[in-house]
Structures are given as C-alpha cells and as structure tokens.
C-alpha cells in the first residue's frame, strides 16, 4: 500500500470499528438481552442464554483482537509521518494481512508429538469482521425472539395475576373458603414460574403461546364474577329475597289463572284437549324457605341465582299454558264472529230468504252458543255454511 492507501484504509477501518462497537453495545442494551442477562432460567431458555452468552463472548474477543491490530497500525502510522518502505510494508500487513491472532488452541492428544506446541489461527481484519457477522446475526435473532415471547407472556401474566388479586380480595372480604379459587391460584403460580424461568417452553413457532394463561384468565374472571355476585347478594340480601318472593307470587298467580281458564274451558267447550296444569310454585316456595342467610355467600348466591332462573322459567311455562287453554275460548269467539260475518254477506247477496241457508246458520249458531260447545262440529258446520253461500253466489252469476 502507498501512504495515501494506508491513510484511506485507516479512516475506513476506524469508522468500521466505531460502528461494530456501537452495534455490540446496542445489542447488549436490548430489552431482550437485559431480560436474559443474569436471569435464573432453565430448560430451553437456559440453552438460548448459554448460546447468546457464548456468541457474545466470542464477538467481544474478536472485536478486542481486531481493535488491537488496528491500534497497532494507528500507532505505527502516528510515529512515522513519512513512513518508509519498511513501515508501509508493516502497515500493509497490519491492515490487510493476517494480523489478528486468535488465542491458541490445544492440539488434540492424538495429534501431538513430544515437541508439539499449541498454535493459533490468524485472520485479516476483514476476515475477523466476516466471522463476527454471523455471530451477531444469530444473537440478534435469538434476543429478538426471546424478547417477543417473554414480553408477551409477562404482559399476559400481569393481566391474569391482576384478575387473581381481584378475586382473592373479594374472597377475603366475604371471609369464606373457596377451594376452586385456591386451585386456580396454584395453577397460576405454576404457570408464572414457567413464564419467569423458561418462557421459551411456552413458545410456538417463535411466538408466545398464551393458551394456558388465557384459560386461567377466563377461569379466574368467572370466579371473580361469581364472588362479585356473592358480594352483591350480601349487600342487598333482603331486597333480593323480596324481589324473589314477588316473582314467586307471579308464578302462583299465573298458575291460578291457568287453572281458572281450564275450569272455564271444561264448562264451555266439549271434550277439550288440554295441557297439564303447571304446579311448580310449591316446590319453589320450599326452596326459598330453605335458602337461609349468611355463611357461604358464594354458594348462597349461586342457589339464589338458580332459584331466580327456575322461577322465571316456571312463570313463563304457567303463562304459556294459560294462553294455550284460553286459546280454545278465543277460538270459539273467532268462530262466532265469522258466522255473523257470513250471515251479513248472505243478506248482502240477496240470500236472506234462502231457507236452507237459514237452517244451516241456525244449526251453527246453536252449536257455538251452547255449553259445552263442540268446536269440531261447529267448525265443520261453519265451513259448510260458508261453502253454501259461495256455491249459491256462483250459481246466480251464471
């Protein structure tokens, strides 16, 4: 190299050294690296940690040797403002020759001789950078993957632990044992230990697998809501019972209405096909009386909620049954209205004096206004009456 070539090479290599040093420091400052540095990890994460530490040590060792060789060239160039041929030859060797000497490795026993000595490998500055590059890329990938997985898991874990604390706080306020919550808390502690000690064991395809934490979050959320129900029940127990008592009153009233409709139908409709009368209010009353007060508020809240659901279902069934029974009377009223409508139609068409039609009308009327009313016969008779009116109208048009 000429003096100008040496100076250009030194300038380039100084910039390269600066960029390499900055990159290594930034890598060590990365959140993923900081999470891993000095952490007590195990399993797959321990393997990643060992790989990262090994590769980083190798890079820093190479960078130190690179810096020494470059420093020797800088020192020589500084001492000789007008270097001679010998100095230029030395500078050329330092800058482009195998000036980076790696630590000597022991010769394997089977290849040793009595006078063998350890030998080290020599690299050029360019070759040293090429050797550091894949090490850097491997560490960067490992650190980024670990950071992605660990950050996602720690974030999700924090949310689940907040759900657990809320549920435990409610349980303590209620002052009652909750084996299910204790089991979930133990499961979360085990999952949390795995997240903190071996997050890569909970990774799938380079991404955090939060399925276990998600399931615990859902279960703890359910436990928290159950305990909130218990707390609300304790705070408003008397009002809740009064509302439940009122709901049962509605059930009894609806059952009574269904029975009254049944009695009316049996008196007014011949041979009706009726559904069985609902009779659930008595059992619901006994369940209400057996609820008690205090103690296991969580269990009591579940029983109250179950009784409320049962009462609402019973009320719906009683009302539906009453509607079905009452429908037979409504059907009779509908047929009466249609009969009168057909009579008016016949009169409008000039058939008021038709004796056969008049007889059919009277027959249908007797059926519909008698008690008990035979709805089937009345329906058939009414249909015949309507058909007769239609037939006579068509005959008159011809």
Coordinates of C-alpha atoms in Angstrom, one line a residue:
X1 CA 0.0 0.0 0.0
X2 CA 1.1 3.6 -0.6
X3 CA 0.9 6.2 2.1
X4 CA -2.4 7.5 0.8
X5 CA -3.9 4.0 0.5
X6 CA -2.8 3.3 4.1
X7 CA -4.5 6.5 5.3
X8 CA -7.7 5.7 3.4
X9 CA -7.7 2.2 4.8
X10 CA -7.2 3.5 8.4
X11 CA -10.0 6.0 8.0
X12 CA -12.4 3.3 6.7
X13 CA -11.3 0.8 9.5
X14 CA -11.7 3.4 12.2
X15 CA -15.3 4.1 11.1
X16 CA -15.9 0.3 10.9
X17 CA -14.6 -0.3 14.4
X18 CA -16.9 2.5 15.7
X19 CA -19.9 1.0 14.0
X20 CA -19.1 -2.5 15.3
X21 CA -18.6 -1.3 18.8
X22 CA -21.9 0.7 18.7
X23 CA -23.8 -2.3 17.4
X24 CA -22.4 -4.6 20.1
X25 CA -23.3 -2.1 22.8
X26 CA -26.8 -1.6 21.4
X27 CA -27.3 -5.4 21.3
X28 CA -26.3 -5.7 25.0
X29 CA -28.7 -2.8 25.8
X30 CA -31.6 -4.5 24.0
X31 CA -34.5 -5.3 26.4
X32 CA -34.4 -9.0 25.4
X33 CA -30.7 -9.2 26.2
X34 CA -31.2 -7.4 29.5
X35 CA -34.0 -9.8 30.5
X36 CA -31.7 -12.7 29.8
X37 CA -28.6 -11.3 31.4
X38 CA -28.0 -12.8 34.7
X39 CA -31.5 -14.3 34.8
X40 CA -32.0 -17.7 36.6
X41 CA -33.5 -19.6 33.7
X42 CA -33.8 -23.2 32.8
X43 CA -34.8 -25.6 30.1
X44 CA -35.0 -24.2 26.5
X45 CA -34.4 -20.6 27.7
X46 CA -31.2 -21.7 29.5
X47 CA -30.0 -23.2 26.2
X48 CA -30.7 -19.8 24.5
X49 CA -29.0 -18.0 27.3
X50 CA -25.9 -20.1 27.0
X51 CA -25.8 -19.7 23.2
X52 CA -26.2 -15.9 23.5
X53 CA -23.5 -15.6 26.2
X54 CA -21.1 -17.8 24.2
X55 CA -21.6 -15.9 21.0
X56 CA -21.3 -12.5 22.7
X57 CA -18.1 -13.5 24.4
X58 CA -16.7 -14.7 21.1
X59 CA -17.7 -11.4 19.4
X60 CA -16.2 -9.3 22.1
X61 CA -13.0 -11.3 22.0
X62 CA -12.7 -11.0 18.2
X63 CA -13.5 -7.3 18.4
X64 CA -10.8 -6.8 21.1
X65 CA -8.3 -8.5 18.8
X66 CA -9.5 -6.5 15.8
X67 CA -9.1 -3.3 17.9
X68 CA -5.5 -4.3 19.0
X69 CA -4.4 -4.9 15.4
X70 CA -6.0 -1.7 14.2
X71 CA -4.5 0.1 17.2
X72 CA -1.0 -1.2 16.3
X73 CA -1.4 0.2 12.8
X74 CA -2.6 3.5 14.0
X75 CA 0.3 3.8 16.5
X76 CA 2.8 3.0 13.8
X77 CA 1.3 5.5 11.4
X78 CA 1.3 8.2 14.1
X79 CA 5.0 7.6 14.9
X80 CA 6.0 8.0 11.2
X81 CA 4.6 11.0 9.4
X82 CA 6.5 10.0 6.3
X83 CA 6.7 6.2 6.5
X84 CA 9.4 4.4 4.6
X85 CA 9.0 1.2 2.6
X86 CA 9.6 -1.0 5.6
X87 CA 6.9 0.9 7.6
X88 CA 4.5 0.8 4.7
X89 CA 5.1 -2.9 4.4
X90 CA 4.4 -3.4 8.1
X91 CA 1.3 -1.2 7.8
X92 CA 0.1 -3.1 4.8
X93 CA 0.4 -6.4 6.7
X94 CA -1.4 -5.0 9.7
X95 CA -4.3 -3.6 7.7
X96 CA -4.7 -6.3 5.1
X97 CA -2.7 -9.3 6.2
X98 CA -3.4 -11.9 8.9
X99 CA -2.7 -9.5 11.8
X100 CA -5.5 -10.7 14.0
X101 CA -4.2 -13.7 16.0
X102 CA -6.8 -15.8 17.8
X103 CA -6.0 -17.5 21.1
X104 CA -4.1 -20.7 20.6
X105 CA -6.0 -23.9 20.9
X106 CA -4.6 -27.0 22.3
X107 CA -3.6 -29.7 19.8
X108 CA -5.7 -32.8 20.3
X109 CA -3.8 -35.5 22.1
X110 CA -3.9 -37.9 19.2
X111 CA -2.1 -35.3 17.0
X112 CA 0.6 -34.3 19.5
X113 CA 4.2 -35.1 19.3
X114 CA 6.8 -34.8 22.0
X115 CA 7.8 -31.3 20.8
X116 CA 4.4 -30.1 19.6
X117 CA 3.2 -26.6 20.8
X118 CA -0.2 -25.0 20.6
X119 CA -0.8 -23.0 17.5
X120 CA -3.4 -20.2 17.0
X121 CA -5.4 -19.1 14.0
X122 CA -4.6 -15.8 12.2
X123 CA -7.2 -13.7 10.4
X124 CA -7.2 -10.5 8.4
X125 CA -9.2 -7.6 9.8
X126 CA -11.8 -8.2 7.0
X127 CA -12.0 -11.9 7.9
X128 CA -12.4 -11.0 11.5
X129 CA -15.4 -8.9 10.7
X130 CA -16.9 -11.6 8.5
X131 CA -16.5 -14.1 11.4
X132 CA -18.3 -11.7 13.8
X133 CA -21.2 -11.0 11.4
X134 CA -23.0 -14.4 11.6
X135 CA -22.4 -14.4 15.4
X136 CA -24.0 -11.0 15.7
X137 CA -27.0 -12.1 13.5
X138 CA -27.5 -15.3 15.5
X139 CA -27.5 -13.4 18.8
X140 CA -29.8 -10.6 17.4
X141 CA -32.3 -13.2 16.2
X142 CA -32.2 -15.1 19.5
X143 CA -32.6 -12.0 21.6
X144 CA -35.4 -10.5 19.4
X145 CA -37.3 -13.8 19.5
X146 CA -36.8 -14.1 23.3
X147 CA -37.9 -10.5 23.8
X148 CA -41.1 -11.0 21.7
X149 CA -42.0 -14.2 23.6
X150 CA -41.1 -13.1 27.1
X151 CA -42.7 -9.6 26.8
X152 CA -46.0 -11.1 25.5
X153 CA -46.0 -13.7 28.3
X154 CA -45.1 -11.3 31.0
X155 CA -47.8 -8.9 29.8
X156 CA -50.4 -11.5 29.8
X157 CA -49.3 -12.9 33.1
X158 CA -49.6 -9.5 34.7
X159 CA -53.3 -9.3 33.5
X160 CA -54.0 -12.8 34.8
X161 CA -52.4 -12.0 38.2
X162 CA -54.4 -8.8 38.4
X163 CA -57.6 -11.0 37.9
X164 CA -56.4 -13.3 40.6
X165 CA -55.7 -10.5 43.1
X166 CA -59.2 -9.1 42.5
X167 CA -60.8 -12.5 43.1
X168 CA -58.7 -13.1 46.2
X169 CA -59.6 -9.7 47.6
X170 CA -63.3 -10.5 47.1
X171 CA -62.9 -13.9 48.8
X172 CA -61.1 -12.3 51.8
X173 CA -63.9 -9.7 52.1
X174 CA -66.5 -12.4 52.1
X175 CA -64.5 -14.4 54.7
X176 CA -65.2 -17.8 53.3
X177 CA -63.1 -20.6 51.9
X178 CA -63.1 -21.1 48.1
X179 CA -61.3 -24.3 47.1
X180 CA -61.9 -23.6 43.4
X181 CA -60.2 -20.2 43.6
X182 CA -57.3 -21.8 45.6
X183 CA -56.8 -24.3 42.8
X184 CA -56.8 -21.7 40.1
X185 CA -54.3 -19.6 42.1
X186 CA -52.0 -22.6 42.5
X187 CA -52.2 -23.3 38.7
X188 CA -51.4 -19.6 38.0
X189 CA -48.4 -19.8 40.4
X190 CA -47.0 -22.8 38.4
X191 CA -47.6 -21.0 35.1
X192 CA -46.0 -17.9 36.4
X193 CA -42.9 -19.8 37.5
X194 CA -42.6 -21.2 34.0
X195 CA -43.0 -17.8 32.4
X196 CA -40.3 -16.4 34.5
X197 CA -37.8 -19.3 34.4
X198 CA -38.4 -20.8 30.9
X199 CA -40.5 -18.6 28.7
X200 CA -39.3 -20.4 25.5
X201 CA -41.0 -23.5 26.8
X202 CA -44.3 -21.6 26.1
X203 CA -43.4 -20.6 22.6
X204 CA -44.7 -22.0 19.4
X205 CA -43.2 -21.2 16.0
X206 CA -41.3 -18.2 17.5
X207 CA -44.4 -16.7 19.1
X208 CA -45.7 -16.7 22.7
X209 CA -48.3 -19.5 23.3
X210 CA -50.6 -17.8 25.8
X211 CA -53.3 -20.5 25.7
X212 CA -52.6 -21.7 29.3
X213 CA -52.7 -18.1 30.6
X214 CA -55.8 -17.3 28.6
X215 CA -57.6 -20.3 30.1
X216 CA -56.6 -19.2 33.6
X217 CA -57.7 -15.7 32.9
X218 CA -61.1 -16.8 31.8
X219 CA -61.5 -19.2 34.8
X220 CA -60.4 -16.5 37.3
X221 CA -62.7 -14.0 35.6
X222 CA -65.5 -16.4 36.2
X223 CA -64.5 -16.9 39.8
X224 CA -64.3 -13.1 40.3
X225 CA -67.8 -12.6 38.8
X226 CA -69.1 -15.3 41.0
X227 CA -67.7 -13.7 44.1
X228 CA -69.0 -10.3 42.9
X229 CA -72.4 -11.8 42.7
X230 CA -71.9 -13.1 46.3
X231 CA -70.9 -9.7 47.5
X232 CA -73.9 -8.0 45.8
X233 CA -76.1 -10.6 47.4
X234 CA -74.7 -10.0 50.9
X235 CA -75.1 -6.2 50.4
X236 CA -78.7 -6.4 49.2
X237 CA -79.9 -9.8 50.5
X238 CA -83.2 -8.7 52.0
X239 CA -84.1 -6.7 48.8
X240 CA -83.2 -9.7 46.7
X241 CA -85.3 -12.0 48.7
X242 CA -88.3 -9.6 48.5
X243 CA -87.9 -9.5 44.7
X244 CA -87.7 -13.3 44.6
X245 CA -90.8 -13.6 46.7
X246 CA -92.6 -11.2 44.4
X247 CA -91.5 -13.4 41.4
X248 CA -92.9 -16.5 43.1
X249 CA -96.2 -14.6 43.7
X250 CA -96.4 -14.0 40.0
X251 CA -95.8 -17.7 39.4
X252 CA -98.7 -18.6 41.8
X253 CA -100.9 -16.1 40.1
X254 CA -100.1 -17.4 36.6
X255 CA -100.8 -21.0 37.7
X256 CA -104.1 -19.9 39.3
X257 CA -105.0 -18.2 36.1
X258 CA -104.2 -21.3 34.1
X259 CA -106.4 -23.4 36.4
X260 CA -109.3 -20.8 36.2
X261 CA -109.1 -20.9 32.4
X262 CA -109.1 -24.7 32.5
X263 CA -112.3 -24.7 34.6
X264 CA -114.0 -22.3 32.2
X265 CA -113.0 -24.3 29.2
X266 CA -114.2 -27.5 30.7
X267 CA -117.6 -25.9 31.3
X268 CA -117.9 -24.2 27.9
X269 CA -116.0 -26.5 25.5
X270 CA -116.9 -30.1 24.8
X271 CA -114.1 -32.7 25.1
X272 CA -111.2 -30.3 25.0
X273 CA -107.6 -31.5 24.7
X274 CA -105.8 -29.5 27.4
X275 CA -102.2 -29.4 28.6
X276 CA -101.4 -30.4 32.2
X277 CA -101.6 -27.6 34.7
X278 CA -98.3 -26.3 35.9
X279 CA -97.7 -26.8 39.6
X280 CA -94.2 -25.6 40.3
X281 CA -94.8 -22.8 42.8
X282 CA -95.0 -25.1 45.8
X283 CA -91.5 -26.5 45.2
X284 CA -90.1 -23.0 44.5
X285 CA -91.6 -21.8 47.8
X286 CA -89.9 -24.6 49.7
X287 CA -86.6 -23.8 48.0
X288 CA -86.9 -20.1 49.0
X289 CA -87.6 -21.1 52.6
X290 CA -84.5 -23.3 52.7
X291 CA -82.1 -20.6 51.5
X292 CA -81.1 -19.4 54.9
X293 CA -78.8 -16.5 55.4
X294 CA -75.1 -15.8 55.6
X295 CA -72.3 -18.4 55.8
X296 CA -71.1 -19.4 52.4
X297 CA -72.3 -16.3 50.5
X298 CA -70.8 -17.6 47.2
X299 CA -72.7 -20.8 47.4
X300 CA -75.8 -18.9 48.6
X301 CA -75.5 -16.5 45.6
X302 CA -75.4 -19.5 43.2
X303 CA -78.5 -21.0 44.8
X304 CA -80.4 -17.7 44.7
X305 CA -79.5 -17.2 41.1
X306 CA -80.6 -20.8 40.3
X307 CA -83.9 -20.2 42.1
X308 CA -84.5 -17.0 40.2
X309 CA -83.9 -18.8 36.9
X310 CA -86.2 -21.6 37.9
X311 CA -88.9 -19.1 39.0
X312 CA -88.7 -17.2 35.7
X313 CA -88.9 -20.4 33.7
X314 CA -91.9 -21.5 35.8
X315 CA -93.6 -18.2 35.3
X316 CA -93.1 -18.5 31.5
X317 CA -94.5 -22.0 31.5
X318 CA -97.6 -21.1 33.5
X319 CA -98.3 -18.1 31.3
X320 CA -97.8 -20.2 28.2
X321 CA -100.1 -22.9 29.5
X322 CA -102.8 -20.4 30.4
X323 CA -102.6 -18.9 26.9
X324 CA -102.9 -22.3 25.3
X325 CA -106.0 -23.1 27.4
X326 CA -107.5 -19.7 26.9
X327 CA -107.0 -20.2 23.2
X328 CA -109.9 -22.6 23.0
X329 CA -112.3 -19.9 24.2
X330 CA -110.7 -17.4 21.8
X331 CA -111.3 -19.9 19.0
X332 CA -115.0 -20.1 19.9
X333 CA -115.2 -16.3 19.8
X334 CA -113.5 -16.3 16.5
X335 CA -115.9 -18.8 15.0
X336 CA -118.9 -16.8 16.4
X337 CA -117.6 -13.7 14.7
X338 CA -117.0 -15.5 11.4
X339 CA -120.6 -16.9 11.5
X340 CA -122.1 -13.4 11.9
X341 CA -119.9 -12.2 9.1
X342 CA -121.1 -14.9 6.7
X343 CA -124.7 -14.1 7.6
X344 CA -124.3 -10.5 6.8
X345 CA -122.6 -11.5 3.5
X346 CA -125.5 -13.8 2.6
X347 CA -128.0 -11.0 3.3
X348 CA -126.0 -8.5 1.1
X349 CA -126.0 -11.0 -1.7
X350 CA -129.8 -11.4 -1.6
X351 CA -129.8 -14.8 0.1
X352 CA -131.5 -13.8 3.3
X353 CA -134.7 -15.7 2.4
X354 CA -132.9 -18.9 1.4
X355 CA -134.4 -21.5 3.8
X356 CA -131.6 -24.0 3.5
X357 CA -129.0 -21.3 4.4
X358 CA -131.1 -20.1 7.2
X359 CA -131.3 -23.6 8.6
X360 CA -127.5 -24.1 8.3
X361 CA -127.0 -20.7 10.1
X362 CA -129.3 -21.7 13.0
X363 CA -127.6 -25.0 13.3
X364 CA -124.1 -23.4 13.5
X365 CA -125.4 -20.8 15.9
X366 CA -126.9 -23.4 18.3
X367 CA -123.5 -25.2 18.3
X368 CA -121.5 -22.1 19.0
X369 CA -123.8 -20.6 21.6
X370 CA -124.4 -23.8 23.6
X371 CA -122.4 -25.0 26.5
X372 CA -120.4 -27.1 26.3
X373 CA -119.6 -26.1 22.7
X374 CA -118.4 -28.8 20.3
X375 CA -115.7 -26.8 18.5
X376 CA -115.0 -29.5 16.0
X377 CA -118.7 -29.8 14.8
X378 CA -119.1 -26.0 14.9
X379 CA -116.0 -25.6 12.7
X380 CA -117.3 -28.1 10.1
X381 CA -120.8 -26.6 10.1
X382 CA -119.4 -23.1 9.7
X383 CA -117.3 -24.3 6.8
X384 CA -120.4 -25.9 5.2
X385 CA -122.3 -22.7 5.6
X386 CA -119.6 -20.6 4.0
X387 CA -119.2 -23.0 1.1
X388 CA -123.0 -23.0 0.5
X389 CA -123.0 -19.2 0.3
X390 CA -120.1 -19.3 -2.2
X391 CA -121.9 -22.0 -4.3
X392 CA -125.2 -20.1 -4.5
X393 CA -123.3 -16.9 -5.4
X394 CA -121.6 -18.6 -8.3
X395 CA -124.9 -20.2 -9.5
X396 CA -126.6 -16.8 -9.5
X397 CA -123.7 -15.3 -11.6
X398 CA -124.2 -18.0 -14.3

